[in-house]
Amino acid sequence: LALALLVIILQTAGQQVGWGFQFQEPLFVILMSAVVFAFGLSLFGVYEIRPPSAAVTGVSSVIAKTEGTGKGYVASFSEGVFATILATPCTAPFLGTALGFAFAQPAWTTLLIFITVALGMALPYLILTARPAWLKFLPKPGQWMETAKQVMGFLMMATLLWLLYIL
């Protein structure tokens, strides 16, 4: 919702906010190519990028201390916000068209689309919170995760080729 409000404010101020305009800047495309290449190498196992769990845990523990004993609602909420920020770039292939459409619509439509996206991202967590017994249906960690990681590495390299083509 904060992102939707930012878009609406910028549009109201007369800024041309769109989806994909940044790809017209060669420096941006070069930077994105480098990032995609680095992530692809990471997925192939050349090196490992560990999630900043210490940072999340540190923030949660500080918030929990201010709330009292245990991990409170604010700590859990802040972890969810942080996880969403980390996961948002991964949604671009699925949401690019919807967000591009949202940027060209009136403010109420933009807000409605962003609310729908937010609910869609939160829905699995809401369902599993309401029915924790359903966690048993989620796949267990194993070799399939390594295979999936390598497949994603090839997709990242395909994205790199596309970026180089754009450049």
PDB file of C-alpha atoms in Angstrom:
ATOM      1  CA  LEU A   1       0.000   0.000   0.000  1.00  0.00           C
ATOM      2  CA  ALA A   2       2.919   2.322   0.698  1.00  0.00           C
ATOM      3  CA  LEU A   3       4.205   1.715  -2.841  1.00  0.00           C
ATOM      4  CA  ALA A   4       0.732   2.401  -4.295  1.00  0.00           C
ATOM      5  CA  LEU A   5       0.485   5.644  -2.347  1.00  0.00           C
ATOM      6  CA  LEU A   6       3.954   6.674  -3.531  1.00  0.00           C
ATOM      7  CA  VAL A   7       2.946   6.037  -7.163  1.00  0.00           C
ATOM      8  CA  ILE A   8      -0.287   8.007  -6.711  1.00  0.00           C
ATOM      9  CA  ILE A   9       1.545  10.926  -5.066  1.00  0.00           C
ATOM     10  CA  LEU A  10       4.160  11.033  -7.837  1.00  0.00           C
ATOM     11  CA  GLN A  11       1.479  10.908 -10.537  1.00  0.00           C
ATOM     12  CA  THR A  12      -0.527  13.625  -8.800  1.00  0.00           C
ATOM     13  CA  ALA A  13       2.636  15.764  -8.675  1.00  0.00           C
ATOM     14  CA  GLY A  14       2.883  15.437 -12.460  1.00  0.00           C
ATOM     15  CA  GLN A  15       5.634  12.816 -12.677  1.00  0.00           C
ATOM     16  CA  GLN A  16       5.505  10.272 -15.481  1.00  0.00           C
ATOM     17  CA  VAL A  17       5.609   7.012 -13.536  1.00  0.00           C
ATOM     18  CA  GLY A  18       5.528   3.913 -15.681  1.00  0.00           C
ATOM     19  CA  TRP A  19       6.700   0.333 -15.784  1.00  0.00           C
ATOM     20  CA  GLY A  20       9.925  -0.415 -17.615  1.00  0.00           C
ATOM     21  CA  PHE A  21      11.017   3.121 -18.546  1.00  0.00           C
ATOM     22  CA  GLN A  22      14.262   2.571 -16.642  1.00  0.00           C
ATOM     23  CA  PHE A  23      15.344   0.030 -19.276  1.00  0.00           C
ATOM     24  CA  GLN A  24      15.922   2.907 -21.699  1.00  0.00           C
ATOM     25  CA  GLU A  25      18.971   3.923 -19.649  1.00  0.00           C
ATOM     26  CA  PRO A  26      22.059   1.875 -20.682  1.00  0.00           C
ATOM     27  CA  LEU A  27      23.748   2.278 -17.289  1.00  0.00           C
ATOM     28  CA  PHE A  28      20.705   0.790 -15.555  1.00  0.00           C
ATOM     29  CA  VAL A  29      20.665  -2.158 -17.971  1.00  0.00           C
ATOM     30  CA  ILE A  30      24.390  -2.786 -17.357  1.00  0.00           C
ATOM     31  CA  LEU A  31      23.860  -2.653 -13.583  1.00  0.00           C
ATOM     32  CA  MET A  32      20.885  -5.018 -13.775  1.00  0.00           C
ATOM     33  CA  SER A  33      22.889  -7.373 -16.006  1.00  0.00           C
ATOM     34  CA  ALA A  34      25.648  -7.516 -13.406  1.00  0.00           C
ATOM     35  CA  VAL A  35      23.160  -8.217 -10.606  1.00  0.00           C
ATOM     36  CA  VAL A  36      21.375 -10.939 -12.612  1.00  0.00           C
ATOM     37  CA  PHE A  37      24.709 -12.546 -13.529  1.00  0.00           C
ATOM     38  CA  ALA A  38      25.825 -12.514  -9.876  1.00  0.00           C
ATOM     39  CA  PHE A  39      22.563 -14.115  -8.724  1.00  0.00           C
ATOM     40  CA  GLY A  40      22.800 -16.708 -11.497  1.00  0.00           C
ATOM     41  CA  LEU A  41      26.308 -17.685 -10.403  1.00  0.00           C
ATOM     42  CA  SER A  42      25.044 -17.944  -6.840  1.00  0.00           C
ATOM     43  CA  LEU A  43      22.237 -20.275  -7.920  1.00  0.00           C
ATOM     44  CA  PHE A  44      24.773 -22.471  -9.753  1.00  0.00           C
ATOM     45  CA  GLY A  45      26.719 -22.800  -6.494  1.00  0.00           C
ATOM     46  CA  VAL A  46      29.773 -20.738  -7.490  1.00  0.00           C
ATOM     47  CA  TYR A  47      29.274 -18.917  -4.192  1.00  0.00           C
ATOM     48  CA  GLU A  48      26.441 -18.666  -1.684  1.00  0.00           C
ATOM     49  CA  ILE A  49      24.431 -15.632  -0.687  1.00  0.00           C
ATOM     50  CA  ARG A  50      22.997 -16.241   2.743  1.00  0.00           C
ATOM     51  CA  PRO A  51      19.793 -14.438   3.677  1.00  0.00           C
ATOM     52  CA  PRO A  52      20.342 -11.795   6.325  1.00  0.00           C
ATOM     53  CA  SER A  53      18.640 -13.863   9.012  1.00  0.00           C
ATOM     54  CA  ALA A  54      20.895 -12.327  11.651  1.00  0.00           C
ATOM     55  CA  ALA A  55      19.578  -8.898  10.691  1.00  0.00           C
ATOM     56  CA  VAL A  56      15.965 -10.075  10.802  1.00  0.00           C
ATOM     57  CA  THR A  57      16.530 -11.875  14.102  1.00  0.00           C
ATOM     58  CA  GLY A  58      18.317  -8.819  15.485  1.00  0.00           C
ATOM     59  CA  VAL A  59      15.455  -6.498  14.547  1.00  0.00           C
ATOM     60  CA  SER A  60      12.921  -8.959  15.962  1.00  0.00           C
ATOM     61  CA  SER A  61      14.779  -9.341  19.236  1.00  0.00           C
ATOM     62  CA  VAL A  62      15.057  -5.571  19.688  1.00  0.00           C
ATOM     63  CA  ILE A  63      11.336  -5.143  19.007  1.00  0.00           C
ATOM     64  CA  ALA A  64      10.459  -8.110  21.215  1.00  0.00           C
ATOM     65  CA  LYS A  65      12.440  -6.607  24.094  1.00  0.00           C
ATOM     66  CA  THR A  66      10.487  -3.371  23.797  1.00  0.00           C
ATOM     67  CA  GLU A  67       7.195  -5.296  23.716  1.00  0.00           C
ATOM     68  CA  GLY A  68       7.999  -7.552  26.632  1.00  0.00           C
ATOM     69  CA  THR A  69       8.641 -11.276  26.685  1.00  0.00           C
ATOM     70  CA  GLY A  70       8.600 -13.356  23.540  1.00  0.00           C
ATOM     71  CA  LYS A  71       8.205 -12.297  19.945  1.00  0.00           C
ATOM     72  CA  GLY A  72       5.313  -9.900  19.613  1.00  0.00           C
ATOM     73  CA  TYR A  73       3.065  -8.844  16.783  1.00  0.00           C
ATOM     74  CA  VAL A  74       5.270  -5.918  15.765  1.00  0.00           C
ATOM     75  CA  ALA A  75       8.316  -8.205  15.506  1.00  0.00           C
ATOM     76  CA  SER A  76       6.407 -10.730  13.417  1.00  0.00           C
ATOM     77  CA  PHE A  77       5.007  -7.945  11.244  1.00  0.00           C
ATOM     78  CA  SER A  78       8.472  -6.441  10.689  1.00  0.00           C
ATOM     79  CA  GLU A  79       9.810  -9.846   9.637  1.00  0.00           C
ATOM     80  CA  GLY A  80       6.934 -10.143   7.165  1.00  0.00           C
ATOM     81  CA  VAL A  81       7.641  -6.693   5.737  1.00  0.00           C
ATOM     82  CA  PHE A  82      11.326  -7.568   5.389  1.00  0.00           C
ATOM     83  CA  ALA A  83      10.506 -10.887   3.685  1.00  0.00           C
ATOM     84  CA  THR A  84       8.144  -9.098   1.292  1.00  0.00           C
ATOM     85  CA  ILE A  85      10.799  -6.522   0.400  1.00  0.00           C
ATOM     86  CA  LEU A  86      13.258  -9.329  -0.352  1.00  0.00           C
ATOM     87  CA  ALA A  87      10.712 -11.300  -2.406  1.00  0.00           C
ATOM     88  CA  THR A  88       9.152  -8.449  -4.382  1.00  0.00           C
ATOM     89  CA  PRO A  89      11.683  -8.433  -7.273  1.00  0.00           C
ATOM     90  CA  CYS A  90      10.932 -12.118  -7.864  1.00  0.00           C
ATOM     91  CA  THR A  91       7.305 -11.283  -8.606  1.00  0.00           C
ATOM     92  CA  ALA A  92       8.140  -9.031 -11.582  1.00  0.00           C
ATOM     93  CA  PRO A  93       7.547 -11.675 -14.283  1.00  0.00           C
ATOM     94  CA  PHE A  94       4.101 -12.356 -12.850  1.00  0.00           C
ATOM     95  CA  LEU A  95       3.053  -8.831 -11.897  1.00  0.00           C
ATOM     96  CA  GLY A  96       4.715  -6.715 -14.578  1.00  0.00           C
ATOM     97  CA  THR A  97       1.623  -6.471 -16.757  1.00  0.00           C
ATOM     98  CA  ALA A  98      -0.724  -5.825 -13.824  1.00  0.00           C
ATOM     99  CA  LEU A  99       1.480  -3.088 -12.400  1.00  0.00           C
ATOM    100  CA  GLY A 100       2.024  -1.547 -15.819  1.00  0.00           C
ATOM    101  CA  PHE A 101      -1.763  -1.396 -16.172  1.00  0.00           C
ATOM    102  CA  ALA A 102      -2.121  -0.017 -12.629  1.00  0.00           C
ATOM    103  CA  PHE A 103       0.263   2.865 -13.311  1.00  0.00           C
ATOM    104  CA  ALA A 104      -1.926   4.040 -16.212  1.00  0.00           C
ATOM    105  CA  GLN A 105      -5.205   4.003 -14.251  1.00  0.00           C
ATOM    106  CA  PRO A 106      -6.953   6.446 -11.903  1.00  0.00           C
ATOM    107  CA  ALA A 107      -5.772   6.488  -8.285  1.00  0.00           C
ATOM    108  CA  TRP A 108      -8.606   4.287  -6.951  1.00  0.00           C
ATOM    109  CA  THR A 109      -7.865   1.569  -9.535  1.00  0.00           C
ATOM    110  CA  THR A 110      -4.143   1.724  -8.775  1.00  0.00           C
ATOM    111  CA  LEU A 111      -4.894   1.341  -5.074  1.00  0.00           C
ATOM    112  CA  LEU A 112      -7.300  -1.551  -5.710  1.00  0.00           C
ATOM    113  CA  ILE A 113      -4.732  -3.421  -7.816  1.00  0.00           C
ATOM    114  CA  PHE A 114      -2.011  -2.972  -5.195  1.00  0.00           C
ATOM    115  CA  ILE A 115      -4.390  -4.122  -2.421  1.00  0.00           C
ATOM    116  CA  THR A 116      -5.196  -7.228  -4.468  1.00  0.00           C
ATOM    117  CA  VAL A 117      -1.491  -7.944  -4.982  1.00  0.00           C
ATOM    118  CA  ALA A 118      -0.841  -7.495  -1.252  1.00  0.00           C
ATOM    119  CA  LEU A 119      -3.649  -9.878  -0.330  1.00  0.00           C
ATOM    120  CA  GLY A 120      -2.415 -12.392  -2.882  1.00  0.00           C
ATOM    121  CA  MET A 121       1.088 -12.317  -1.411  1.00  0.00           C
ATOM    122  CA  ALA A 122      -0.240 -12.626   2.139  1.00  0.00           C
ATOM    123  CA  LEU A 123      -2.887 -15.281   1.467  1.00  0.00           C
ATOM    124  CA  PRO A 124      -0.662 -18.378   1.881  1.00  0.00           C
ATOM    125  CA  TYR A 125       0.572 -17.076   5.233  1.00  0.00           C
ATOM    126  CA  LEU A 126      -2.947 -16.236   6.366  1.00  0.00           C
ATOM    127  CA  ILE A 127      -4.229 -19.692   5.401  1.00  0.00           C
ATOM    128  CA  LEU A 128      -1.338 -21.513   7.106  1.00  0.00           C
ATOM    129  CA  THR A 129      -1.731 -19.334  10.188  1.00  0.00           C
ATOM    130  CA  ALA A 130      -5.413 -20.230  10.375  1.00  0.00           C
ATOM    131  CA  ARG A 131      -4.700 -23.930   9.710  1.00  0.00           C
ATOM    132  CA  PRO A 132      -1.192 -24.800  10.993  1.00  0.00           C
ATOM    133  CA  ALA A 133      -1.889 -28.524  10.519  1.00  0.00           C
ATOM    134  CA  TRP A 134      -1.771 -27.903   6.746  1.00  0.00           C
ATOM    135  CA  LEU A 135       1.978 -27.247   7.013  1.00  0.00           C
ATOM    136  CA  LYS A 136       2.398 -31.022   6.670  1.00  0.00           C
ATOM    137  CA  PHE A 137       1.315 -30.703   3.003  1.00  0.00           C
ATOM    138  CA  LEU A 138       4.221 -28.425   2.107  1.00  0.00           C
ATOM    139  CA  PRO A 139       7.185 -30.114   0.390  1.00  0.00           C
ATOM    140  CA  LYS A 140      10.028 -31.148   2.645  1.00  0.00           C
ATOM    141  CA  PRO A 141      13.573 -29.920   1.998  1.00  0.00           C
ATOM    142  CA  GLY A 142      15.705 -32.228  -0.082  1.00  0.00           C
ATOM    143  CA  GLN A 143      17.583 -32.750  -3.333  1.00  0.00           C
ATOM    144  CA  TRP A 144      14.690 -31.314  -5.336  1.00  0.00           C
ATOM    145  CA  MET A 145      15.602 -27.901  -3.920  1.00  0.00           C
ATOM    146  CA  GLU A 146      19.096 -28.086  -5.458  1.00  0.00           C
ATOM    147  CA  THR A 147      17.607 -29.032  -8.822  1.00  0.00           C
ATOM    148  CA  ALA A 148      15.109 -26.170  -8.600  1.00  0.00           C
ATOM    149  CA  LYS A 149      17.943 -23.812  -7.708  1.00  0.00           C
ATOM    150  CA  GLN A 150      19.934 -24.818 -10.774  1.00  0.00           C
ATOM    151  CA  VAL A 151      16.884 -24.461 -13.035  1.00  0.00           C
ATOM    152  CA  MET A 152      16.449 -20.946 -11.645  1.00  0.00           C
ATOM    153  CA  GLY A 153      20.131 -20.300 -12.414  1.00  0.00           C
ATOM    154  CA  PHE A 154      19.489 -21.117 -16.078  1.00  0.00           C
ATOM    155  CA  LEU A 155      16.479 -18.793 -16.053  1.00  0.00           C
ATOM    156  CA  MET A 156      18.668 -16.039 -14.613  1.00  0.00           C
ATOM    157  CA  MET A 157      21.196 -16.567 -17.407  1.00  0.00           C
ATOM    158  CA  ALA A 158      18.368 -16.395 -19.965  1.00  0.00           C
ATOM    159  CA  THR A 159      17.333 -13.096 -18.373  1.00  0.00           C
ATOM    160  CA  LEU A 160      20.941 -11.927 -18.673  1.00  0.00           C
ATOM    161  CA  LEU A 161      20.893 -12.708 -22.408  1.00  0.00           C
ATOM    162  CA  TRP A 162      17.679 -10.716 -22.772  1.00  0.00           C
ATOM    163  CA  LEU A 163      19.193  -7.760 -20.878  1.00  0.00           C
ATOM    164  CA  LEU A 164      22.271  -7.845 -23.100  1.00  0.00           C
ATOM    165  CA  TYR A 165      19.992  -7.910 -26.130  1.00  0.00           C
ATOM    166  CA  ILE A 166      18.164  -4.826 -24.791  1.00  0.00           C
ATOM    167  CA  LEU A 167      21.503  -3.105 -24.219  1.00  0.00           C
TER     168      LEU A 167
END
